[in-house]
PDB file of C-alpha atoms and ligand atoms in Angstrom:
ATOM      1  CA  MET A 245      75.359 120.468 112.867  1.00  0.00           C
ATOM      2  CA  THR A 246      76.557 121.057 109.812  1.00  0.00           C
ATOM      3  CA  THR A 247      78.073 124.633 108.823  1.00  0.00           C
ATOM      4  CA  PRO A 248      75.979 126.570 106.232  1.00  0.00           C
ATOM      5  CA  THR A 249      77.467 127.156 102.551  1.00  0.00           C
ATOM      6  CA  CYS A 250      76.780 130.384 101.627  1.00  0.00           C
ATOM      7  CA  ALA A 251      74.850 130.668  97.997  1.00  0.00           C
ATOM      8  CA  ILE A 252      76.443 132.869  96.253  1.00  0.00           C
ATOM      9  CA  CYS A 253      80.963 132.058  96.980  1.00  0.00           C
ATOM     10  CA  GLN A 254      80.125 128.651  98.395  1.00  0.00           C
ATOM     11  CA  LYS A 255      82.142 130.278 102.106  1.00  0.00           C
ATOM     12  CA  PRO A 256      81.050 129.411 105.079  1.00  0.00           C
ATOM     13  CA  VAL A 257      78.319 131.405 106.408  1.00  0.00           C
ATOM     14  CA  PRO A 258      78.532 132.893 110.668  1.00  0.00           C
ATOM     15  CA  PRO A 259      75.666 131.949 112.236  1.00  0.00           C
ATOM     16  CA  ARG A 260      72.848 133.505 112.120  1.00  0.00           C
ATOM     17  CA  THR A 261      72.996 135.485 115.732  1.00  0.00           C
ATOM     18  CA  GLU A 262      75.909 137.399 114.403  1.00  0.00           C
ATOM     19  CA  ASN A 263      75.638 138.037 110.643  1.00  0.00           C
ATOM     20  CA  SER A 264      72.367 139.874 109.309  1.00  0.00           C
ATOM     21  CA  ALA A 265      72.747 138.688 105.630  1.00  0.00           C
ATOM     22  CA  PHE A 266      71.883 134.888 107.027  1.00  0.00           C
ATOM     23  CA  PRO A 267      71.774 132.506 104.886  1.00  0.00           C
ATOM     24  CA  PHE A 268      74.643 134.566 103.567  1.00  0.00           C
ATOM     25  CA  CYS A 269      77.712 135.055 103.863  1.00  0.00           C
ATOM     26  CA  SER A 270      77.686 138.747 103.797  1.00  0.00           C
ATOM     27  CA  LYS A 271      75.284 141.475 102.378  1.00  0.00           C
ATOM     28  CA  ARG A 272      77.268 141.589  99.360  1.00  0.00           C
ATOM     29  CA  CYS A 273      75.788 138.095  98.777  1.00  0.00           C
ATOM     30  CA  ARG A 274      73.043 139.007  99.711  1.00  0.00           C
ATOM     31  CA  ALA A 275      72.159 141.418  96.826  1.00  0.00           C
ATOM     32  CA  VAL A 276      73.880 139.085  94.259  1.00  0.00           C
ATOM     33  CA  ASP A 277      71.300 137.205  95.305  1.00  0.00           C
ATOM     34  CA  LEU A 278      68.919 139.591  95.406  1.00  0.00           C
ATOM     35  CA  GLY A 279      70.122 140.476  92.164  1.00  0.00           C
ATOM     36  CA  ARG A 280      69.356 137.032  90.686  1.00  0.00           C
ATOM     37  CA  TRP A 281      65.966 137.329  91.756  1.00  0.00           C
ATOM     38  CA  LEU A 282      64.902 140.501  89.871  1.00  0.00           C
ATOM     39  CA  GLY A 283      66.617 138.397  86.591  1.00  0.00           C
ATOM     40  CA  GLU A 284      69.232 140.973  86.074  1.00  0.00           C
ATOM     41  CA  GLU A 285      73.221 139.867  86.181  1.00  0.00           C
ATOM     42  CA  TYR A 286      74.248 141.524  89.364  1.00  0.00           C
ATOM     43  CA  ARG A 287      76.642 144.406  88.755  1.00  0.00           C
ATOM     44  CA  VAL A 288      78.623 145.944  90.494  1.00  0.00           C
ATOM     45  CA  PRO A 289      77.698 150.197  91.436  1.00  0.00           C
ATOM     46  CA  ASP A 290      79.749 152.501  90.376  1.00  0.00           C
ATOM     47  CA  ARG A 291      80.890 153.314  93.766  1.00  0.00           C
ATOM     48  CA  GLN A 292      81.696 150.352  94.297  1.00  0.00           C
ATOM     49  CA  ALA A 293      84.418 150.081  91.750  1.00  0.00           C
ATOM     50  CA  ASP A 294      85.185 153.261  92.724  1.00  0.00           C
ATOM     51  CA  GLU A 295      86.822 151.633  96.150  1.00  0.00           C
ATOM     52  CA  ARG A 296      87.700 148.901  94.275  1.00  0.00           C
ATOM     53  CA  GLU A 297      90.090 151.858  92.381  1.00  0.00           C
ATOM     54  CA  ASP A 298      91.244 153.100  95.513  1.00  0.00           C
ATOM     55  CA  GLU A 299      92.524 149.501  96.940  1.00  0.00           C
ATOM     56  CA  LEU A 300      95.180 149.491  93.898  1.00  0.00           C
ATOM     57  CA  PRO A 301      98.537 149.599  95.324  1.00  0.00           C
ATOM     58  CA  ALA A 302      99.967 153.366  93.733  1.00  0.00           C
ATOM     59  CA  ASP A 303     102.246 151.280  91.609  1.00  0.00           C
ATOM     60  CA  SER A 304      99.547 150.402  89.412  1.00  0.00           C
ATOM     61  CA  HIS A 305      99.362 154.052  87.997  1.00  0.00           C
ATOM     62  CA  PRO A 306     102.634 154.753  87.180  1.00  0.00           C
ATOM     63  CA  GLU A 307     101.770 158.298  85.031  1.00  0.00           C
ATOM     64  CA  ARG A 308     100.559 159.714  87.840  1.00  0.00           C
ATOM     65  CA  GLN A 309     103.866 159.720  89.261  1.00  0.00           C
ATOM     66  CA  ARG A 310     106.095 160.256  86.006  1.00  0.00           C
ATOM     67  CA  GLY A 311     104.476 164.290  85.494  1.00  0.00           C
ATOM     68  CA  ASP A 312     106.281 164.746  82.461  1.00  0.00           C
ATOM     69  CA  ALA A 313     105.242 168.517  81.500  1.00  0.00           C
TER      70      ALA A 313
HETATM   71 ZN1   ZN B1150      78.902 134.811 100.145  1.00  0.00          ZN
END
């Protein structure tokens, strides 16, 4: 039995029994595919963009730390 790969990111897809997003590797990839079916490129919602910003290390915001008033 070959491991299926995600059509979106080409990663191995976990078995259906433990993967509610099957046949995609994750719900995110399933959403990407759904967006394509709907005829529009996948866009990252603003909320996720905020989360991505939070993932940046504090060093990436030197301006905030200087605080020269
Ligand atoms: Zn994927």
